[in-house]
Each structure stands twice: as structure tokens, then as C-alpha cells.
XYZ file of C-alpha atoms in Angstrom:
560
model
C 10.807 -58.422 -27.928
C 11.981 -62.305 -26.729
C 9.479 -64.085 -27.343
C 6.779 -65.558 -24.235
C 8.402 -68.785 -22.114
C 7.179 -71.765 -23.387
C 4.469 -74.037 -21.587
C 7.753 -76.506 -20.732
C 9.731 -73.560 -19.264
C 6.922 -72.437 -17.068
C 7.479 -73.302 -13.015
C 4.508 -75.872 -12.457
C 2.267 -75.350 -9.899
C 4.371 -77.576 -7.406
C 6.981 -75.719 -7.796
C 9.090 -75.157 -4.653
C 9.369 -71.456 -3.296
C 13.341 -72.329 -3.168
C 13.330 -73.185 -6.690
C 11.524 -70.534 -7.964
C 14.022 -67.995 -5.835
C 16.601 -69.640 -7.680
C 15.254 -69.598 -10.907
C 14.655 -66.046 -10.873
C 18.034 -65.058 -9.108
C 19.402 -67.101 -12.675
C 17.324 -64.930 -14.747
C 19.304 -62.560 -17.029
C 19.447 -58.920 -16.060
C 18.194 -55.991 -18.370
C 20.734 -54.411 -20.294
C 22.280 -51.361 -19.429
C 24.545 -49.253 -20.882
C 28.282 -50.134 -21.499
C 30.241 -49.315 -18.229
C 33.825 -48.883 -17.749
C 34.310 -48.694 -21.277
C 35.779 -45.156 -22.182
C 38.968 -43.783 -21.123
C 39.867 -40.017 -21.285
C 41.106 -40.186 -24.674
C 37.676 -41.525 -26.159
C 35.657 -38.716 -23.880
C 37.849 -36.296 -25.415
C 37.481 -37.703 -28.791
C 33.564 -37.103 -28.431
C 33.397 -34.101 -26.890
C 35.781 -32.214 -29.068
C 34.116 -33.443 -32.476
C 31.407 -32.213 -31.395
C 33.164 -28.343 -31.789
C 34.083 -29.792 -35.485
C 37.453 -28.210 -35.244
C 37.550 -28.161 -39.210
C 34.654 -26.461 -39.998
C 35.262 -24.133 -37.330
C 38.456 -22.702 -38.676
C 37.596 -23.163 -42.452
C 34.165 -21.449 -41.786
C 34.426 -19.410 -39.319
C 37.838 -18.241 -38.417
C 37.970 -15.671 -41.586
C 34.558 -13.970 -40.237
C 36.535 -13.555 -37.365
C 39.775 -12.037 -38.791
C 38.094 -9.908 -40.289
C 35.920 -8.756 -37.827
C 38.611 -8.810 -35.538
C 41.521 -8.192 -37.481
C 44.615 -9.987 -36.566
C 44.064 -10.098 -32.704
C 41.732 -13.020 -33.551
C 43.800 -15.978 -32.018
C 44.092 -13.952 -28.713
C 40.144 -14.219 -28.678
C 39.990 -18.055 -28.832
C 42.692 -18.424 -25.708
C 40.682 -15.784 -23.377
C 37.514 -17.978 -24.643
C 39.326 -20.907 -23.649
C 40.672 -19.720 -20.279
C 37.214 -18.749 -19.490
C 35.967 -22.254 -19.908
C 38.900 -23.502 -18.234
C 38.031 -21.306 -14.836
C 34.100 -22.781 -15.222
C 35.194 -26.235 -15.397
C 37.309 -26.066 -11.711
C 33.780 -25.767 -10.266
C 31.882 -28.263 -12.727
C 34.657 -30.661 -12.115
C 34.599 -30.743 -8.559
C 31.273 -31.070 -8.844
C 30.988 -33.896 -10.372
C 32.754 -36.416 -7.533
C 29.654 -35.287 -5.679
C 26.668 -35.739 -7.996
C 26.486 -39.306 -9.695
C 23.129 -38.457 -11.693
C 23.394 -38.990 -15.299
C 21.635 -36.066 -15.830
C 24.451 -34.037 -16.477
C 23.656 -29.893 -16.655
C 20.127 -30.594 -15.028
C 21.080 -32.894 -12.013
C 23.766 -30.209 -11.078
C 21.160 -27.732 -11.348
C 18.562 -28.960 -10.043
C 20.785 -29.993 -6.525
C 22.064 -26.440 -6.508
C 19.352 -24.496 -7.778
C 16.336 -26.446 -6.338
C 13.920 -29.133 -8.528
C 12.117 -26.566 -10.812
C 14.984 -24.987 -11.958
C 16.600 -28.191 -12.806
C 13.241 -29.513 -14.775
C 13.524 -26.352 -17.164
C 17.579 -27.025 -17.551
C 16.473 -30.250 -18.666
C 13.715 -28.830 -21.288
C 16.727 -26.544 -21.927
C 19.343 -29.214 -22.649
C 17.079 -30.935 -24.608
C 16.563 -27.933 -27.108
C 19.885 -27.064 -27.167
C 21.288 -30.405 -27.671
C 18.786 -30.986 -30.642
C 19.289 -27.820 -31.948
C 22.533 -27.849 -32.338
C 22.419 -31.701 -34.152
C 19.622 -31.139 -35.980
C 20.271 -27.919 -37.753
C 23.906 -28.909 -38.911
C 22.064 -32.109 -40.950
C 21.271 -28.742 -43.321
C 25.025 -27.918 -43.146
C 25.886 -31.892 -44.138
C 24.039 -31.461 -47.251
C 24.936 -28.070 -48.247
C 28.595 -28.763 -47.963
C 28.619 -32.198 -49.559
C 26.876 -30.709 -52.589
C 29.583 -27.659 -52.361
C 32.750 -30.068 -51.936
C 30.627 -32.284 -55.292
C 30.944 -29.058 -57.293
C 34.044 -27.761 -56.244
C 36.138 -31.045 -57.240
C 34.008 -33.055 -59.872
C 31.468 -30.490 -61.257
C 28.469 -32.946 -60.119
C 25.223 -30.621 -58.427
C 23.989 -32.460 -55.424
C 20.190 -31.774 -54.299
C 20.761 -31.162 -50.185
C 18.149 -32.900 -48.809
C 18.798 -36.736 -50.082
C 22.450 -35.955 -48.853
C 20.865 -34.641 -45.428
C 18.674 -37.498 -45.087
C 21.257 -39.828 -45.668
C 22.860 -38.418 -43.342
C 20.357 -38.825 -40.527
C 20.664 -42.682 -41.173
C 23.774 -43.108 -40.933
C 24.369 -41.020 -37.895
C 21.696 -43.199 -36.138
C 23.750 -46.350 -36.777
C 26.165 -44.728 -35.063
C 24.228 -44.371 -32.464
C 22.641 -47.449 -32.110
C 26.061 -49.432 -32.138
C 28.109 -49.800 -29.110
C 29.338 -46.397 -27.328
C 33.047 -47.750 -27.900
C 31.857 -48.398 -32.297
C 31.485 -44.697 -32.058
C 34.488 -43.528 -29.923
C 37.121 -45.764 -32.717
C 34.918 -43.791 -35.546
C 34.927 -40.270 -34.222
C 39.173 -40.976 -33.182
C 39.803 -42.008 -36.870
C 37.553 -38.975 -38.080
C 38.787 -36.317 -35.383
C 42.614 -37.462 -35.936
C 42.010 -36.942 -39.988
C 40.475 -33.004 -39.582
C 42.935 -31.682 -37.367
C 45.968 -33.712 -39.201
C 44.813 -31.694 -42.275
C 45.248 -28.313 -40.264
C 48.594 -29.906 -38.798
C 49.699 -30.238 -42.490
C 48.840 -26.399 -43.197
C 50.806 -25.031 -40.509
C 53.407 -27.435 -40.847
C 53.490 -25.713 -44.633
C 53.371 -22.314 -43.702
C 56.074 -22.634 -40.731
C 58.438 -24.612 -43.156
C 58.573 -21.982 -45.543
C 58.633 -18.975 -43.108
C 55.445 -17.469 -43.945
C 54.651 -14.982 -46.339
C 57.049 -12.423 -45.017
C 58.702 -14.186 -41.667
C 56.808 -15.345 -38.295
C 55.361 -12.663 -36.110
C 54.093 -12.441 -32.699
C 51.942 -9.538 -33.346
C 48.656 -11.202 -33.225
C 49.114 -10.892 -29.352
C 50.047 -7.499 -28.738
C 47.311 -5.940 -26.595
C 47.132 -3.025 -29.459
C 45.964 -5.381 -31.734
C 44.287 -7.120 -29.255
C 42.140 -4.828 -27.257
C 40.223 -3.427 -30.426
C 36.386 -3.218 -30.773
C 36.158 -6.095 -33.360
C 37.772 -7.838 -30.277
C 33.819 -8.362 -28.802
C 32.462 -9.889 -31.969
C 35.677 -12.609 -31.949
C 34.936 -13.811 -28.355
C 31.335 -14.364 -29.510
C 32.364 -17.008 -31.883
C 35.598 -18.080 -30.336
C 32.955 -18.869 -26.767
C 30.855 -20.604 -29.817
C 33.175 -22.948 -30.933
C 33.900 -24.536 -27.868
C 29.958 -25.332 -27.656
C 29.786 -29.538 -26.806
C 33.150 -29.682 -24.520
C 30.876 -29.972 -21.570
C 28.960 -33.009 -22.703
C 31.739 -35.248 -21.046
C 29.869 -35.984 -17.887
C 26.883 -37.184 -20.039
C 29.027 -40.097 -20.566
C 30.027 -40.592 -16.725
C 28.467 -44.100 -16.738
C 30.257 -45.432 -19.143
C 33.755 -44.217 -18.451
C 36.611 -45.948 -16.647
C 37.033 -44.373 -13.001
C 34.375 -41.326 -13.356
C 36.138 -39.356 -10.597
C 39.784 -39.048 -12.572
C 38.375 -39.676 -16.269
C 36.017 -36.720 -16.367
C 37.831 -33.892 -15.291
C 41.048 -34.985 -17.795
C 38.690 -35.616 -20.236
C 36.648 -31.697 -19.891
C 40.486 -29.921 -19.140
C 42.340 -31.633 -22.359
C 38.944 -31.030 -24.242
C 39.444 -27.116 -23.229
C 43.235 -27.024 -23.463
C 43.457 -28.785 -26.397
C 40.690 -26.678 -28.542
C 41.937 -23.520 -27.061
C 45.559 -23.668 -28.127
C 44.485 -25.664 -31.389
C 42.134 -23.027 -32.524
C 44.729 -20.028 -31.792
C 47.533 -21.539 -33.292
C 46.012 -22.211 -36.394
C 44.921 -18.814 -37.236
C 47.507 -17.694 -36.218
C 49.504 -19.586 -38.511
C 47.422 -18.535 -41.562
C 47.770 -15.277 -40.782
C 51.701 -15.905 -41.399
C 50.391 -17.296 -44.385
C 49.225 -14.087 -46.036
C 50.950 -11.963 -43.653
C 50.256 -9.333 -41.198
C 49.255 -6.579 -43.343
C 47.175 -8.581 -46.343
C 45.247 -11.561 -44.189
C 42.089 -9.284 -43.384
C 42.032 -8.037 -46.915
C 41.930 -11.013 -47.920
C 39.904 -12.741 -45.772
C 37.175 -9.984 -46.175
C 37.740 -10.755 -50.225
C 37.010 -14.535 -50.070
C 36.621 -16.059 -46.927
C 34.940 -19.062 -47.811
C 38.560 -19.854 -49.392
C 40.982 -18.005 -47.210
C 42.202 -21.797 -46.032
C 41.892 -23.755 -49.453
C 44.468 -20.946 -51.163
C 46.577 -21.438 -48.078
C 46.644 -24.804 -48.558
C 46.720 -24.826 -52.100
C 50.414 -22.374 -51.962
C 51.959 -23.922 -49.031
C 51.259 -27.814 -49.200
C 49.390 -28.613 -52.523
C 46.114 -28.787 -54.891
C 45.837 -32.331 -53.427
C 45.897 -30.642 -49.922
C 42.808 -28.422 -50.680
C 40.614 -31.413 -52.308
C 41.709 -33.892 -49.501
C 40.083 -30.588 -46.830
C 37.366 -30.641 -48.899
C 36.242 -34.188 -48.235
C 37.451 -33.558 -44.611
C 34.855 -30.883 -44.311
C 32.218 -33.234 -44.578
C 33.514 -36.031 -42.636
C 34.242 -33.533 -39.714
C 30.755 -32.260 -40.047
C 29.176 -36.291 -39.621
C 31.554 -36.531 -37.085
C 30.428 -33.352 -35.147
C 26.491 -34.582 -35.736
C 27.369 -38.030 -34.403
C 29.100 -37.036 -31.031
C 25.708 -34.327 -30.518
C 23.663 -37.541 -31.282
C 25.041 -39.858 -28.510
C 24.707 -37.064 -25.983
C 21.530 -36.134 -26.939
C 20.172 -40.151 -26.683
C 22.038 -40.265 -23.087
C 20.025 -37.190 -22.099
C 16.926 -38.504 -23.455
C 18.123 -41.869 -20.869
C 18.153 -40.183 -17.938
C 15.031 -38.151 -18.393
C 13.102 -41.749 -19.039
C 15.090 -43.111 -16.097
C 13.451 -39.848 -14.279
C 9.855 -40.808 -15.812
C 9.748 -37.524 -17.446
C 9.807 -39.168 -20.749
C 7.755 -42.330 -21.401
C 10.030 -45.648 -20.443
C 10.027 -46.904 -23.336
C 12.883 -44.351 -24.664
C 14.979 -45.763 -21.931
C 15.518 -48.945 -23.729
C 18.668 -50.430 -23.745
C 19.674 -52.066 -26.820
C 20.574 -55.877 -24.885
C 23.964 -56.419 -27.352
C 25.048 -52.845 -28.080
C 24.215 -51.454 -24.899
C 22.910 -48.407 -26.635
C 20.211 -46.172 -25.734
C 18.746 -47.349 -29.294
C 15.057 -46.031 -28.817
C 16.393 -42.858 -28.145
C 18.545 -42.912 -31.093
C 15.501 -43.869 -32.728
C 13.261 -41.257 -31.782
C 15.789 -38.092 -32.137
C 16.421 -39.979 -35.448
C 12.695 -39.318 -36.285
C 12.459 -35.963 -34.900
C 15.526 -34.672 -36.973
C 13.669 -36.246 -39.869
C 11.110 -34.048 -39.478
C 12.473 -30.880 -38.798
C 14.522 -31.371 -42.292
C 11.832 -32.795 -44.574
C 9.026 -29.264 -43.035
C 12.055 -27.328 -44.273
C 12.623 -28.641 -47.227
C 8.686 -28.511 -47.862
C 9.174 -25.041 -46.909
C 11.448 -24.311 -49.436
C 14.411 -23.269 -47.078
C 17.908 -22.593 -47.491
C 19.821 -25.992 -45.793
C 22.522 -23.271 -44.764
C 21.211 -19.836 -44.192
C 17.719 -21.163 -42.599
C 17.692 -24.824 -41.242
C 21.277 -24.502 -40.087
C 21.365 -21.019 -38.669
C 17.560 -20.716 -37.433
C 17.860 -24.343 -35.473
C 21.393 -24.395 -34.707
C 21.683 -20.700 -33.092
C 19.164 -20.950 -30.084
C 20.602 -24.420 -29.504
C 24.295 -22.864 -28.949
C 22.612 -20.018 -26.863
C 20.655 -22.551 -24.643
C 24.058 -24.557 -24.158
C 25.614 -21.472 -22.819
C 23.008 -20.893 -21.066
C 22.787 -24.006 -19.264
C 26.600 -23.683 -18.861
C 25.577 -20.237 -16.680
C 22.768 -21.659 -14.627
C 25.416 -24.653 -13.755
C 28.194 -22.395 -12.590
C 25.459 -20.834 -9.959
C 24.440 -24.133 -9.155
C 27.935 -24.904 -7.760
C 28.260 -22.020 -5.719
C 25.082 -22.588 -3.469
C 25.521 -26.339 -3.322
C 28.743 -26.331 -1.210
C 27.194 -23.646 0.707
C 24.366 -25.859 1.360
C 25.954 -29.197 1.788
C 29.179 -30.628 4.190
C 32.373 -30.966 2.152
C 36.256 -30.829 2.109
C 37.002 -29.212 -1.125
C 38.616 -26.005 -0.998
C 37.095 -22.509 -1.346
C 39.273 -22.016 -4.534
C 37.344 -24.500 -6.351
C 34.020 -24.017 -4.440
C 33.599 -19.976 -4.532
C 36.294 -18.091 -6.560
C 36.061 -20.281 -9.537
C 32.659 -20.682 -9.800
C 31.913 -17.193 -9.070
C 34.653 -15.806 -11.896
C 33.256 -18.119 -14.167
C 29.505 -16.854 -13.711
C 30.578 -13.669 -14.375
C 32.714 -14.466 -17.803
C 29.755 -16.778 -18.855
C 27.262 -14.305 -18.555
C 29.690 -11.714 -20.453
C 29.672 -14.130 -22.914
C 26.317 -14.850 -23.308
C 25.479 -11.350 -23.917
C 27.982 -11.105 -26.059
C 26.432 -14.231 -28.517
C 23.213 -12.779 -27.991
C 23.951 -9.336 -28.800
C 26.025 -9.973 -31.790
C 23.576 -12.796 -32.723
C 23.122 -11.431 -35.862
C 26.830 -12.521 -37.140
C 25.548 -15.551 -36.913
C 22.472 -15.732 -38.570
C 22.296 -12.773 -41.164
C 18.154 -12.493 -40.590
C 16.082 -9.951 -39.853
C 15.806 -8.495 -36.821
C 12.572 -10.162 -35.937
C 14.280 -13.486 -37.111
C 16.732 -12.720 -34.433
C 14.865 -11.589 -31.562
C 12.337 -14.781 -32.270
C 15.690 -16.888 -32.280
C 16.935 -15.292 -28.637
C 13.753 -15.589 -27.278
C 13.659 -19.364 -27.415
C 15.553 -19.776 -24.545
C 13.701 -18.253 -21.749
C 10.348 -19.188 -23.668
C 11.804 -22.717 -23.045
C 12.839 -22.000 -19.240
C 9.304 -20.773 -18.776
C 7.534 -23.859 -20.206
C 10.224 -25.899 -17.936
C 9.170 -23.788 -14.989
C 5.487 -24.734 -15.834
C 6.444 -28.029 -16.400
C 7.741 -28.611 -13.293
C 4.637 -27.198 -11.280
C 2.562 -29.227 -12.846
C 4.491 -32.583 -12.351
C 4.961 -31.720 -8.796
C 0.484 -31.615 -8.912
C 0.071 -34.204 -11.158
C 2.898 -36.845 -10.481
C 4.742 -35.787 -7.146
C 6.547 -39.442 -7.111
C 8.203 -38.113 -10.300
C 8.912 -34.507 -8.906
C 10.247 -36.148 -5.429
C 12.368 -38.498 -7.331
C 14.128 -35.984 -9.843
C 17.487 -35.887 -10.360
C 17.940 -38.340 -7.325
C 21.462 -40.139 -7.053
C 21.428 -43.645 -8.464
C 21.494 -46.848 -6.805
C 24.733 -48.358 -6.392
C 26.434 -49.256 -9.366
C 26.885 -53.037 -10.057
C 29.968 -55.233 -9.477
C 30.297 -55.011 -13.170
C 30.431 -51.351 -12.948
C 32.862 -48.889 -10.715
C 32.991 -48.984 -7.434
C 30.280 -46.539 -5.938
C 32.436 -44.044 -4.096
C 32.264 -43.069 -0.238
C 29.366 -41.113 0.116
C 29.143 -37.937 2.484
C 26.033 -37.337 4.176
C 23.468 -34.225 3.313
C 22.580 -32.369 6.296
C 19.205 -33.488 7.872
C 17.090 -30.937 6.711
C 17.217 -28.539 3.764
C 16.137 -24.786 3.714
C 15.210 -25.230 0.051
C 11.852 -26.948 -0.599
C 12.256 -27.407 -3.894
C 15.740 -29.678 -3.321
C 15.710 -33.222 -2.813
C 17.309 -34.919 0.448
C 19.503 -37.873 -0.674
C 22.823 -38.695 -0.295
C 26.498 -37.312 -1.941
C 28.816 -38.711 -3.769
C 32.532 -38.726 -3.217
C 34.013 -35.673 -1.690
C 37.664 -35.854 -3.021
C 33.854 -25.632 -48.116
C 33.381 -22.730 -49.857
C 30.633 -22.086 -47.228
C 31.381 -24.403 -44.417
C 30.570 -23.640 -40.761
C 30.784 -25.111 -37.877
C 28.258 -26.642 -36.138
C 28.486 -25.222 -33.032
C 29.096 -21.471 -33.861
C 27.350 -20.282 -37.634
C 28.108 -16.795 -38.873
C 26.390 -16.515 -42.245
C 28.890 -13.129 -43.500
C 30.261 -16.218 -45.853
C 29.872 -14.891 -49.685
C 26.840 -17.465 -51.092
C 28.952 -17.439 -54.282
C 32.205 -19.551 -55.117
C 35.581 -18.460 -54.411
C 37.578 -16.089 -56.685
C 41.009 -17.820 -55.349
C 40.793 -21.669 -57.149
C 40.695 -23.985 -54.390
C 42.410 -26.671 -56.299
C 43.902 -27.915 -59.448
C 40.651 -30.077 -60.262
C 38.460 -27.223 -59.267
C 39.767 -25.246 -61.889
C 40.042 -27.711 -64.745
């Protein structure tokens, strides 16, 4: 806090009203965040470590083959094609809605104000869950890559709570500090993947390349369900990009090329490189030997086609993908947490901006805190940092994300009914209305097959679907009782910003609602513009992983 004026620096008494006016026109501004400052490449950089491409295919990926079989890769490009048809809708829609609210702004000007008070209850769940739970993943796989290439038995938790600290730095620097960290860390996980298919395609595989991994035979199987369940999983974060929308360079282009190369690039990235390990062992011997050891189906690939350096250098990748993953979920989380102080939902004092990093640093702060204590009560509790604080927090989180995803696709379809516009029916209607259908496929497919994820009981499970629409509920109640107890709060909710500063963008051309709305609940205010050996990832967590090391050595210094 700066500390009071001084007695000197005080207007006296006799001050003019002129020189008082000018004294206070001089006086600095608050801080806000960082604007202009991120370019598609750094959105991209966030929003796709957040899906921790590593862990994804080193963890999960072998579940998948052999659930699958080898029809696996088709599964993450129909995941990815599906996400691709949701985001022609969610793109347009964001040249019209300028809230940084995100999931809950679109929904609540589509889907009316209560609607979009539970998204936000929602999207604060799901964003926490799915940071929070992976600090249990940090710890268990830096204490599995410790014994795997020095013999040293790390405790979890100090590594977890570590961790948390660090991550918050992250945070609490500038947005463009953690965009150069998470390109240097992003670049490094999927240039060790590069390197193993680069390997396998040099030396023609185990028995020659084949295409058969996309012949419907092997692609319409029954296993086929289970692999779109954690293909649609893995892609969990790539919608986060217009959280950042205030800080990025020309929102109206940088968005949408940010959320289609996000898609694109994850989609084709996660096909080709299972794909390419299933060269590596072949047609005929990858599920066998996935279903043998899939904790080290990738560190023996690596290990045969590039080297026993290879596999130790993915081992510390692992871990550096997973921080990198936790820090991307942590900067959307403390933009969320922003916008919902910005809204007065939250007390103000979260929305503090940090005045030389331009970081939302009390949020940072106070997720910082909560994360804390979610990992030390399970550690009192004597849980499992993979099997319980990873799968129990991070599942509903991934299943209110998709969710939230769902609601936001039928947002889109009755805003442009509801509102003048000049965007075409294409991106208005069909897409929107295709995608509601795939995401809600999808979601039953997570939910139903939720227990690939987790391995729990089946009360475990139904407890862990159930926190979703127990948190839409409370959201619903929430809402009713702001609109009783603070109706400037309810009235103002999910409103469009002021114009930006000259610092900032250029506010675009706005297009007027219509005068009146036939939804009560919706808000009348103008538009925007028109035109390891046990790694997973932390956005999709199948616990079928053997608990015990891999058979295959993983590297020369594991074995020695």
C-alpha cells in the first residue's frame, strides 16, 4: 500500500478548484492488466500447455491403444474436428461479447443472468480442479522420474508444495514472463515427441509404415467410445484463449487463430504421434504391449529408436510439462477470479492489479492458498497424490469444463436469434447446433466411462459426476439470491466493459441490442463488433496405469 500524502503534498485550503482539477487529472491511474501484449503464438503457447501434450501421450495414449486398439489416432482427429466445429460459433462470438468473463459472459448473454452466475461457479470449479489436483501428479512424478534415473525416494508432498510456489511466481510476474516460460517449456515436450517419431520414421518402423490405424474396420470398433472419452479429455484448456482477450494484440483476429491453431495443432499432434509408436512396435504387437507395460510403452520406444539419453531427457520433460500445464490453468484461473471481482461477485480486493507486473497477483495469491489447502487435508488424510488428489479433484474439473463448453455452444445459438447481426447462418446455427450435439455425445461419453479415469468405486464415481450439477444448482441459488440481496450486482453481470483506453485496442464498432428483450433474466447493453512410469495428463487421468515400475528398462541409468 503507498504510503498516505504528506502534510506538504496536501492541496491547502486555498487551493484553486482549477488546480485541484489539474492535480487530480495528473494523478497516476490504477493498474490494469497488460494490454496488447500477446500475439497468437503466446495464446497458443498457454492454452495448449495447459493439455500437457507430454503427459498426455506418455500417460495416457497406451490406456487408449489398448482400449481401443490401433484405431486410437483416428479417435483424437474426430475429437479434434469436433472442437474445431464448436469453436466456428465460440469464435464468432467473441467479436460480439467484450466481457472478460469468458464461458460465463457468453452464457449468461445467451442463456439469460442465472444461468451465466452458475457457469461462473462452474468455471471456477473446473478451472481449480483441474490445477489443483495435478499439484498431486507434480509430486508423484518428480519422485517417479528421482527413482527411475538416480535411485533417490522423494516424499510427494514437499515436491507438491514446492510446486505451488513456484507456479504462483509465475503468476504473479508479468503475463508476457509466463508466455517466454511456457514457449521454452511447450517447445522442449513436444521436441522430445518430434525426436521419437523422427526415430521411428528414419528407421522404417518395426516392420514398415502402415496406414491401417485409419481404416474404418479398425476404426469403428467398440473400444472406439472409450478413446474419444480421453482423446475429448485431452484437449481440456484450448478454450481458455478468450480469458486472455484483454491482453492480446487485436482481440478480433488474435483469438480465433489462437483457439483454431490450438485445435489443429493438438489434433494432428496427438494422432500422429501414436500413430507413429504404433509403427514402433508394429501393427500386430503395440496393444500387447501396451496392455503389458504402459507406463513405459514410450520410454522403450525411445530407448530402441533414439537412445537411453532420449528416455532420461522425457523423464525430466514429464515434469516440466506437468509445471507447465499447472501454470497456464493458474493464469486462467486468476483472470477468472478478475472478472468475477470486477462483477462484485467476489470481494474487490481479489481484483488487485499488481501496479509493475500488471498481474492479477491477489488472485494468484488466493488460488495459491486454496491449492495449499486442498494438498496439505490430503496429505493429512493420508491420500494417494495420484490415484486420489489427482483423479478425485482433477476429474469433475474436466467434466465441468466440458460442460461449460456445452452450455456455451447453446448460448450462441439463441443469442443471434435474439440480437441484430451480419454473420452468416453457417456460423450462427449449423455450427453451433452440430457442435451441441457432439459435445453432449461427448460428455456422456466422459461421464459414462468415468471410471477409466479414476479406478474408484462406484460411489467414488457417481459422488465425482455429481459435482457438476450440485455446482449448477448452488449457482442457480446463487444467483436468486444476489438478484434479492444485491440487484446492482445481478443488473450489472456480465455487462460489456467501458471503452478500452488509448493505451489499449481500439473499442470496436458496436451494433445496437434491440430495445427490449423477451428474456428477463438478460441484460440490455450494447454489442461488440459484428465482423513417467505413471504420468498422466492433467487434463484427462485414466488410472488403468500398473502402480508398479516398468518391466521394459526405461534407460541405461535406470537399469544400472
Amino acid at each position: 500500500m503507498p504510503p498516505p500524502p504528506s502534510p506538504t503534498a496536501s492541496p491547502s485550503p486555498t487551493a484553486s478548484p482549477a488546480a485541484s482539477r489539474s492535480a487530480a487529472e495528473n494523478a497516476p491511474a490504477p493498474a490494469g492488466l497488460r494490454t496488447g501484449t500477446l500475439g497468437t503464438a503466446d495464446i497458443s503457447f498457454f492454452v495448449v500447455s495447459a493439455a500437457a501434450p507430454l503427459t498426455v501421450m506418455a500417460g495416457v495414449a497406451p490406456t487408449a491403444l489398448v482400449l481401443g486398439g490401433i484405431g486410437a489416432p483416428a479417435g483424437y482427429l474426430l475429437a479434434g474436428l469436433t472442437l474445431a466445429v464448436f469453436a466456428v460459433g465460440f469464435t464468432t462470438m467473441s467479436r460480439h461479447v467484450r466481457s472478460a468473463g469468458a464461458f460465463y459472459a457468453y452464457i449468461t448473454r445467451g442463456l439469460g443472468r442465472p444461468l451465466g452466475i452458475a457457469a461462473a461457479l462452474v468455471a471456477m470449479v473446473g478451472y481449480n480442479g483441474m490445477e489443483i489436483g495435478v499439484y498431486g501428479l507434480l509430486g508423484s512424478a518428480t519422485a517417479d522420474t528421482a527413482h527411475a534415473l538416480w535411485g533417490v525416494d522423494l516424499p510427494w508432498l514437499p515436491v507438491s508444495l514446492a510446486g505451488l510456489l513456484l507456479i504462483w511466481y509465475g503468476g504473479h510476474r508479468s503475463i508476457d514472463f509466463g508466455a517466454k516460460v511456457l514457449g521454452v517449456l511447450l517447445v522442449a515436450e513436444t521436441g522430445i515427441l518430434v525426436l521419437l517419431a523422427a526415430g521411428v520414421l528414419a528407421k522404417g518402423g518395426a516392420h514398415g509404415l502402415s496406414a491401417a490405424s485409419f481404416a474404418p474396420g479398425n476404426v469403428l470398433v467398440p473400444g472406439t467410445a472409450a478413446v474419444l472419452a480421453f482423446a475429448f479429455a485431452a484437449f481440456t484448456g484450448f478454450e481458455s484463449t478468450v480469458i486472455y482477450r484483454r491482453e492480446a494484440r487485436d482481440p478480433a483476429r488474435t483469438i480465433p487463430r489462437a483457439t483454431y491453431l490450438a485445435i489443429g495443432f493438438l489434433g494432428l499432434f496427438y494422432a500422429f504421434v501414436v500413430w507413429t509408436v504404433i509403427q514402433a512396435y508394429g501393427d500386430a504387437q503395440v496393444v500387447a504391449a501396451a496392455a503389458a507395460d504402459p507406463g513405459g510403452l514410450f520410454f522403450a520406444a525411445i530407448t530402441t529408436y533414439v537412445g537411453g539419453w532420449a528416455a532420461d531427457l522425457m523423464h525430466l520433460l514429464i515434469v516440466t510439462s506437468v509445471l507447465a500445464s499447472l501454470l497456464a490453468f493458474h493464469n486462467a484461473i486468476n483472470r477468472y477470479g478478475l472478472a468475477l471481482a470486477e462483477e462484485g461477485v467476489l470481494p474487490a480486493a481479489v481484483g488487485r492489479i499488481h501496479p509493475r507486473h500488471r498481474s492479477p497477483y491477489v488472485a494468484g495469491a488466493a488460488q495459491t492458498v486454496l491449492g495449499a489447502l486442498i494438498v496439505l487435508g490430503f496429505a493429512l488424510a493420508g491420500a494417494d497424490p495420484y490415484s486420489q488428489l489427482l483423479l478425485w479433484v482433477n476429474t469433475p474439473g474436466m467434466l465441468g469444463l466440458m460442460a461449460l463448453m456445452l452450455l456455451a455452444a447453446l448460448a450462441v445459438i439463441r443469442y443471434f436469434r435474439r440480437v441484430p447481426h451480419q454473420e452468416g447462418a453457417l456460423r450462427t446455427l449449423v455450427a453451433p447446433v452440430v457442435a451441441a450435439v457432439l459435445l453432449a455425445v461427448a460428455l456422456y461419453l466422459v461421464a459414462s466411462k468415468v471410471a477409466l479415469f479414476t479406478g474408484a468405486s462406484t460411489t467414488v464415481n457417481a459422488v465425482l459426476v455429481a459435482v457438476v450439477p450440485a455446482v449448477l444448482v448452488l449457482g442457480l441459488l446463487l444467483a436468486r439470491r444476489l438478484r434479492r440481496t444485491r440487484p446492482e450486482v445481478y443488473a450489472r453481470f456480465a455487462a460489456e466493459p467501458e471503452p478500452e483506453s488509448a493505451e489499449g485496442p481500439v473499442p470496436e464498432p458496436s451494433v445496437p441490442e434491440p430495445a427490449a428483450s423477451s428474456d428477463p433474466h438478460l441484460p440490455h447493453h450494447p454489442q461488440g463488433d459484428p465482423s513417467c512410469p505413471r504420468p498422466t495428463s492433467s487434463s484427462s487421468t485414466p488410472s488403468s496405469a500398473p502402480r508398479t515400475p516398468p518391466t521394459t528398462p526405461l534407460s541405461p541409468s535406470a537399469t544400472d
